[in-house]
Every structure is written in C-alpha cells, then in structure tokens.
Amino acid sequence: MLQPKIKPPVVIAIDGTSASGKSTNSKLVAKALGFVHVDTGAMYRTLAWYCLKQHVDVQDAKAVAALCRRWKTTLKCADGNAYLVVDGYYPAKEIRTAEVSAAVPHVAAVPKVREWMKKAQRECIKFGSLVMEGRDIGTNVFPETDFKYYLDAKLEERSRRRAADGIRENLAARDQRDSQRAVAPLMIPLGAKVINNSQMTSEQTSGMILADIKKRKAERDKAQGRSQKAEVR
Ligand code: DC
C-alpha cells in the first residue's frame, strides 16, 4: 500500500542584532504561515531572571551552569508560541526588566548553558513547523535549515525603537558582548538572506521574508524532485 507522504516540519531561522525587529517580524511570519513562534532570547532571559531570583551571581559561570543543570523546566506551547516554564511559571513581564537585560549576556556566554538551550530549542520541533528567532539559530541550533534570515538596522534606528518601547539600553555594548563571546557568537549564518530594515516597516520586512521563503521552497522542491527522478532511473 502506498504510504501517505508526511511532510517533515520546517524551521525558519531569524537571527540578528538587538532591536532589529526579530520579534515583530518572526511573529508576523509565523502567523502568516501558521507556524509556532519561538523566542529563544526569552529562554535565556528566563534563566537570567531565575539566577537573580536564586541570588546566583551571573558573572560566576560555574554557578550559572550548576543552576541550569538543576532548574525544573518544561517546554509549553500555547496560542502559537513555545516557551520555557520554570517551576510551573512563565515570567513574561519579569524577563523584560533592565536588570534582566543587563544580566542575560553573561548567562548566554556560558558554554554549558548554550548546550542546554540548544537541546531545548531543538526539542521545540515536537510542536510542528517553527519560526525561531535568536542569535545562533541558523549557525548553531538548526544549521541544516534552508530558511535563514539575518536582520539588522542602523544603531540609531535600533536605539530609537527601544526608546519608543520605553526601554533605555546600551545596545552597542550588548551586541558587542553577543558577537564576541567564544561560543556560538552572533554572526551572519552561511546562506542567510541579510535584511537591513532601517528604512522599512515591519510589513515590508516580513513580506520580504515570506516572499523569499516561497522562492527558496520552490527551489528546494524542484531540487528534491530532480533527485527523486534520478533515484527512480
Ligand atoms: O533577543 P533578546 O534581546 O531577548 O536576547 C536576550 C539575550 O540573549 C541577548 O543578549 C542575546 C542572547 N541570545 C543568545 O545569545 N542566543 C539566542 N539564540 C538568543 C538570545
């Protein structure tokens, strides 16, 4: 009997600098495609928040790694978003404070933490096709995906966007820490489409990503069709 073809889940990787529009655009793309949205920065922020709550010094890599080994978490998926719940609680508001923003790059630089996060992030595929945003999705978490995007915008524009959200932050310092850490630093993934959206609306940015996904998917389907034909011969 002919087995029905089950399509494997697809991952759209959206990486980029802080305040480059990753969240807004990932959510728009996920909604348009009916995929699950995963904000991996929120996962790192959740650990940073938990360190502060447990009075663990975020600059002490060993202590952070030890806490990450023993914290009690589950991956949840609700309303099209996948996220980490710790001790049965998702600290949605708490992870957006200035204190957590200052702590998170230290936590994100710990190799054992990155290993733990990569495993949890890859596990999200159990929820179906994903739009995953972060700093190392195309380079490290799902390097095998054909759909990689890298967003950026001028520093003044990104600072203006953060300020409009009521957040004052030294974005240049955070980007520098994220780009210069030893493990999985922020960089443009090989084969990624780079979009500088300084002068673009989120509709234009997400529209450009969606059009590119369509194009890459058609190219991939064509290549797969060719190799299947070759196998039959
Ligand atoms: O996207 P964000 O500002 O919420 O990310 C919070 C921090 O986590 C930021 O300093 C970069 C880091 N991060 C990371 O190192 N790798 C990811 N995949 C996502 C975020």
GROMACS .gro file of C-alpha atoms and ligand atoms in nm:
model
  253
    1MET     CA    1   0.000   0.000   0.000
    2LEU     CA    2   0.122   0.349  -0.081
    3GLN     CA    3   0.207   0.537   0.239
    4PRO     CA    4   0.078   0.897   0.255
    5LYS     CA    5   0.364   1.148   0.235
    6ILE     CA    6   0.412   1.315   0.573
    7LYS     CA    7   0.590   1.647   0.535
    8PRO     CA    8   0.869   1.694   0.790
    9PRO     CA    9   0.841   2.013   0.997
   10VAL     CA   10   1.019   2.321   0.862
   11VAL     CA   11   1.230   2.567   1.063
   12ILE     CA   12   1.258   2.934   0.966
   13ALA     CA   13   1.566   3.076   1.143
   14ILE     CA   14   1.561   3.451   1.213
   15ASP     CA   15   1.879   3.588   1.370
   16GLY     CA   16   2.004   3.942   1.413
   17THR     CA   17   2.117   4.225   1.635
   18SER     CA   18   1.919   4.359   1.933
   19ALA     CA   19   1.610   4.561   1.835
   20SER     CA   20   1.649   4.474   1.467
   21GLY     CA   21   1.283   4.374   1.454
   22LYS     CA   22   1.330   4.000   1.506
   23SER     CA   23   1.033   3.957   1.740
   24THR     CA   24   0.778   4.161   1.546
   25ASN     CA   25   0.876   4.005   1.214
   26SER     CA   26   0.907   3.648   1.344
   27LYS     CA   27   0.558   3.675   1.488
   28LEU     CA   28   0.419   3.813   1.160
   29VAL     CA   29   0.588   3.538   0.958
   30ALA     CA   30   0.473   3.266   1.200
   31LYS     CA   31   0.116   3.395   1.185
   32ALA     CA   32   0.113   3.411   0.805
   33LEU     CA   33   0.245   3.053   0.776
   34GLY     CA   34   0.056   2.905   1.072
   35PHE     CA   35   0.388   2.802   1.232
   36VAL     CA   36   0.481   2.806   1.601
   37HIS     CA   37   0.684   3.111   1.710
   38VAL     CA   38   0.984   3.054   1.941
   39ASP     CA   39   1.164   3.347   2.104
   40THR     CA   40   1.495   3.190   2.215
   41GLY     CA   41   1.607   3.520   2.373
   42ALA     CA   42   1.314   3.477   2.614
   43MET     CA   43   1.459   3.138   2.714
   44TYR     CA   44   1.797   3.294   2.800
   45ARG     CA   45   1.616   3.577   2.978
   46THR     CA   46   1.418   3.322   3.182
   47LEU     CA   47   1.742   3.168   3.307
   48ALA     CA   48   1.889   3.513   3.381
   49TRP     CA   49   1.575   3.602   3.580
   50TYR     CA   50   1.595   3.272   3.766
   51CYS     CA   51   1.963   3.335   3.856
   52LEU     CA   52   1.872   3.675   4.001
   53LYS     CA   53   1.579   3.522   4.189
   54GLN     CA   54   1.801   3.248   4.333
   55HIS     CA   55   2.077   3.501   4.417
   56VAL     CA   56   2.324   3.334   4.181
   57ASP     CA   57   2.596   3.572   4.055
   58VAL     CA   58   2.550   3.585   3.676
   59GLN     CA   59   2.923   3.655   3.633
   60ASP     CA   60   3.004   3.323   3.802
   61ALA     CA   61   2.989   3.083   3.504
   62LYS     CA   62   3.021   2.770   3.720
   63ALA     CA   63   2.733   2.872   3.947
   64VAL     CA   64   2.514   2.962   3.646
   65ALA     CA   65   2.589   2.627   3.478
   66ALA     CA   66   2.509   2.444   3.803
   67LEU     CA   67   2.175   2.624   3.835
   68CYS     CA   68   2.094   2.546   3.471
   69ARG     CA   69   2.163   2.177   3.539
   70ARG     CA   70   1.915   2.163   3.825
   71TRP     CA   71   1.633   2.404   3.738
   72LYS     CA   72   1.292   2.242   3.684
   73THR     CA   73   1.153   2.341   3.347
   74THR     CA   74   0.903   2.228   3.086
   75LEU     CA   75   0.850   2.341   2.728
   76LYS     CA   76   0.499   2.467   2.668
   77CYS     CA   77   0.318   2.565   2.352
   78ALA     CA   78   0.012   2.790   2.371
   79ASP     CA   79  -0.150   3.036   2.129
   80GLY     CA   80   0.114   2.964   1.866
   81ASN     CA   81   0.411   3.034   2.095
   82ALA     CA   82   0.656   2.789   2.251
   83TYR     CA   83   0.827   2.892   2.575
   84LEU     CA   84   1.004   2.768   2.887
   85VAL     CA   85   0.812   2.737   3.209
   86VAL     CA   86   1.017   2.723   3.532
   87ASP     CA   87   0.868   2.570   3.846
   88GLY     CA   88   0.535   2.585   3.662
   89TYR     CA   89   0.563   2.963   3.599
   90TYR     CA   90   0.639   3.173   3.288
   91PRO     CA   91   0.787   3.511   3.396
   92ALA     CA   92   0.660   3.701   3.088
   93LYS     CA   93   0.687   4.052   3.242
   94GLU     CA   94   0.983   3.992   3.471
   95ILE     CA   95   1.218   3.887   3.188
   96ARG     CA   96   1.181   4.230   3.021
   97THR     CA   97   1.325   4.441   3.307
   98ALA     CA   98   1.650   4.638   3.268
   99GLU     CA   99   1.806   4.420   3.539
  100VAL     CA  100   1.743   4.102   3.339
  101SER     CA  101   1.858   4.269   3.013
  102ALA     CA  102   2.190   4.357   3.181
  103ALA     CA  103   2.231   4.005   3.326
  104VAL     CA  104   2.136   3.799   3.020
  105PRO     CA  105   2.453   3.834   2.804
  106HIS     CA  106   2.660   3.688   3.090
  107VAL     CA  107   2.428   3.389   3.121
  108ALA     CA  108   2.419   3.344   2.742
  109ALA     CA  109   2.800   3.328   2.725
  110VAL     CA  110   2.824   3.016   2.946
  111PRO     CA  111   2.904   2.712   2.723
  112LYS     CA  112   2.703   2.463   2.936
  113VAL     CA  113   2.403   2.696   2.922
  114ARG     CA  114   2.425   2.715   2.543
  115GLU     CA  115   2.443   2.337   2.521
  116TRP     CA  116   2.133   2.307   2.741
  117MET     CA  117   1.946   2.573   2.543
  118LYS     CA  118   2.030   2.419   2.205
  119LYS     CA  119   1.884   2.086   2.320
  120ALA     CA  120   1.565   2.252   2.450
  121GLN     CA  121   1.532   2.466   2.135
  122ARG     CA  122   1.571   2.168   1.903
  123GLU     CA  123   1.311   1.985   2.109
  124CYS     CA  124   1.055   2.252   2.010
  125ILE     CA  125   1.021   2.075   1.674
  126LYS     CA  126   0.779   1.840   1.853
  127PHE     CA  127   0.527   2.127   1.832
  128GLY     CA  128   0.549   2.134   1.448
  129SER     CA  129   0.699   2.379   1.198
  130LEU     CA  130   0.872   2.673   1.367
  131VAL     CA  131   0.974   3.033   1.321
  132MET     CA  132   1.263   3.057   1.567
  133GLU     CA  133   1.430   3.387   1.647
  134GLY     CA  134   1.764   3.438   1.821
  135ARG     CA  135   2.135   3.493   1.765
  136ASP     CA  136   2.261   3.148   1.666
  137ILE     CA  137   1.963   2.967   1.515
  138GLY     CA  138   2.097   2.949   1.159
  139THR     CA  139   2.456   2.890   1.268
  140ASN     CA  140   2.420   2.654   1.563
  141VAL     CA  141   2.069   2.545   1.664
  142PHE     CA  142   1.925   2.449   1.323
  143PRO     CA  143   2.222   2.489   1.084
  144GLU     CA  144   2.060   2.236   0.849
  145THR     CA  145   1.761   2.456   0.762
  146ASP     CA  146   1.734   2.607   0.414
  147PHE     CA  147   1.549   2.910   0.552
  148LYS     CA  148   1.786   3.155   0.721
  149TYR     CA  149   1.738   3.527   0.772
  150TYR     CA  150   1.959   3.787   0.937
  151LEU     CA  151   1.805   4.118   1.039
  152ASP     CA  152   1.992   4.437   1.115
  153ALA     CA  153   1.932   4.812   1.126
  154LYS     CA  154   2.140   5.122   1.198
  155LEU     CA  155   2.231   5.160   1.567
  156GLU     CA  156   2.047   5.498   1.593
  157GLU     CA  157   1.733   5.341   1.449
  158ARG     CA  158   1.751   5.040   1.682
  159SER     CA  159   1.806   5.267   1.985
  160ARG     CA  160   1.508   5.478   1.873
  161ARG     CA  161   1.289   5.164   1.853
  162ARG     CA  162   1.392   5.052   2.205
  163ALA     CA  163   1.327   5.402   2.341
  164ALA     CA  164   0.982   5.403   2.178
  165ASP     CA  165   0.911   5.086   2.382
  166GLY     CA  166   1.012   5.282   2.693
  167ILE     CA  167   1.342   5.094   2.730
  168ARG     CA  168   1.679   5.270   2.764
  169GLU     CA  169   1.957   5.031   2.685
  170ASN     CA  170   2.318   5.030   2.564
  171LEU     CA  171   2.253   4.820   2.255
  172ALA     CA  172   2.606   4.861   2.116
  173ALA     CA  173   2.752   4.709   2.434
  174ARG     CA  174   2.511   4.416   2.429
  175ASP     CA  175   2.571   4.346   2.058
  176GLN     CA  176   2.944   4.357   2.118
  177ARG     CA  177   2.918   4.102   2.401
  178ASP     CA  178   2.690   3.879   2.190
  179SER     CA  179   2.925   3.898   1.889
  180GLN     CA  180   3.249   3.846   2.077
  181ARG     CA  181   3.165   3.556   2.306
  182ALA     CA  182   3.362   3.236   2.245
  183VAL     CA  183   3.066   3.000   2.197
  184ALA     CA  184   2.805   3.048   1.923
  185PRO     CA  185   2.861   3.423   1.879
  186LEU     CA  186   2.617   3.639   1.687
  187MET     CA  187   2.714   3.624   1.319
  188ILE     CA  188   2.555   3.605   0.978
  189PRO     CA  189   2.475   3.238   0.900
  190LEU     CA  190   2.613   3.099   0.575
  191GLY     CA  191   2.344   3.123   0.309
  192ALA     CA  192   2.129   3.365   0.508
  193LYS     CA  193   1.936   3.645   0.343
  194VAL     CA  194   2.052   3.967   0.512
  195ILE     CA  195   1.788   4.236   0.554
  196ASN     CA  196   1.879   4.582   0.677
  197ASN     CA  197   1.542   4.724   0.770
  198SER     CA  198   1.646   5.072   0.895
  199GLN     CA  199   1.411   5.231   0.641
  200MET     CA  200   1.149   4.957   0.626
  201THR     CA  201   0.818   4.890   0.801
  202SER     CA  202   0.758   4.552   0.965
  203GLU     CA  203   0.504   4.473   0.691
  204GLN     CA  204   0.776   4.528   0.431
  205THR     CA  205   1.034   4.324   0.624
  206SER     CA  206   0.805   4.029   0.695
  207GLY     CA  207   0.674   4.049   0.335
  208MET     CA  208   1.029   4.022   0.206
  209ILE     CA  209   1.096   3.719   0.429
  210LEU     CA  210   0.772   3.548   0.321
  211ALA     CA  211   0.848   3.607  -0.049
  212ASP     CA  212   1.198   3.464  -0.002
  213ILE     CA  213   1.064   3.157   0.183
  214LYS     CA  214   0.832   3.092  -0.112
  215LYS     CA  215   1.121   3.124  -0.358
  216ARG     CA  216   1.356   2.901  -0.156
  217LYS     CA  217   1.082   2.641  -0.104
  218ALA     CA  218   1.014   2.624  -0.480
  219GLU     CA  219   1.388   2.584  -0.548
  220ARG     CA  220   1.414   2.312  -0.282
  221ASP     CA  221   1.108   2.124  -0.412
  222LYS     CA  222   1.249   2.139  -0.765
  223ALA     CA  223   1.588   2.004  -0.649
  224GLN     CA  224   1.418   1.729  -0.446
  225GLY     CA  225   1.202   1.637  -0.747
  226ARG     CA  226   1.514   1.612  -0.965
  227SER     CA  227   1.694   1.382  -0.718
  228GLN     CA  228   1.385   1.160  -0.678
  229LYS     CA  229   1.363   1.123  -1.058
  230ALA     CA  230   1.731   1.032  -1.067
  231GLU     CA  231   1.674   0.767  -0.795
  232VAL     CA  232   1.390   0.607  -0.999
  233ARG     CA  233   1.615   0.585  -1.306
  234DC      O1  234   1.664   3.877   2.177
  234DC      P1  235   1.683   3.920   2.323
  234DC      O2  236   1.730   4.061   2.339
  234DC      O3  237   1.565   3.891   2.407
  234DC      O4  238   1.800   3.824   2.375
  234DC      C1  239   1.844   3.827   2.507
  234DC      C2  240   1.992   3.790   2.516
  234DC      O5  241   2.010   3.651   2.490
  234DC      C3  242   2.084   3.865   2.422
  234DC      O6  243   2.191   3.923   2.497
  234DC      C4  244   2.139   3.763   2.330
  234DC      C5  245   2.113   3.633   2.396
  234DC      N1  246   2.069   3.530   2.300
  234DC      C6  247   2.163   3.443   2.253
  234DC      O7  248   2.280   3.454   2.290
  234DC      N2  249   2.126   3.345   2.168
  234DC      C7  250   1.999   3.333   2.126
  234DC      N3  251   1.966   3.234   2.042
  234DC      C8  252   1.902   3.424   2.171
  234DC      C9  253   1.942   3.525   2.257
   0.00000   0.00000   0.00000
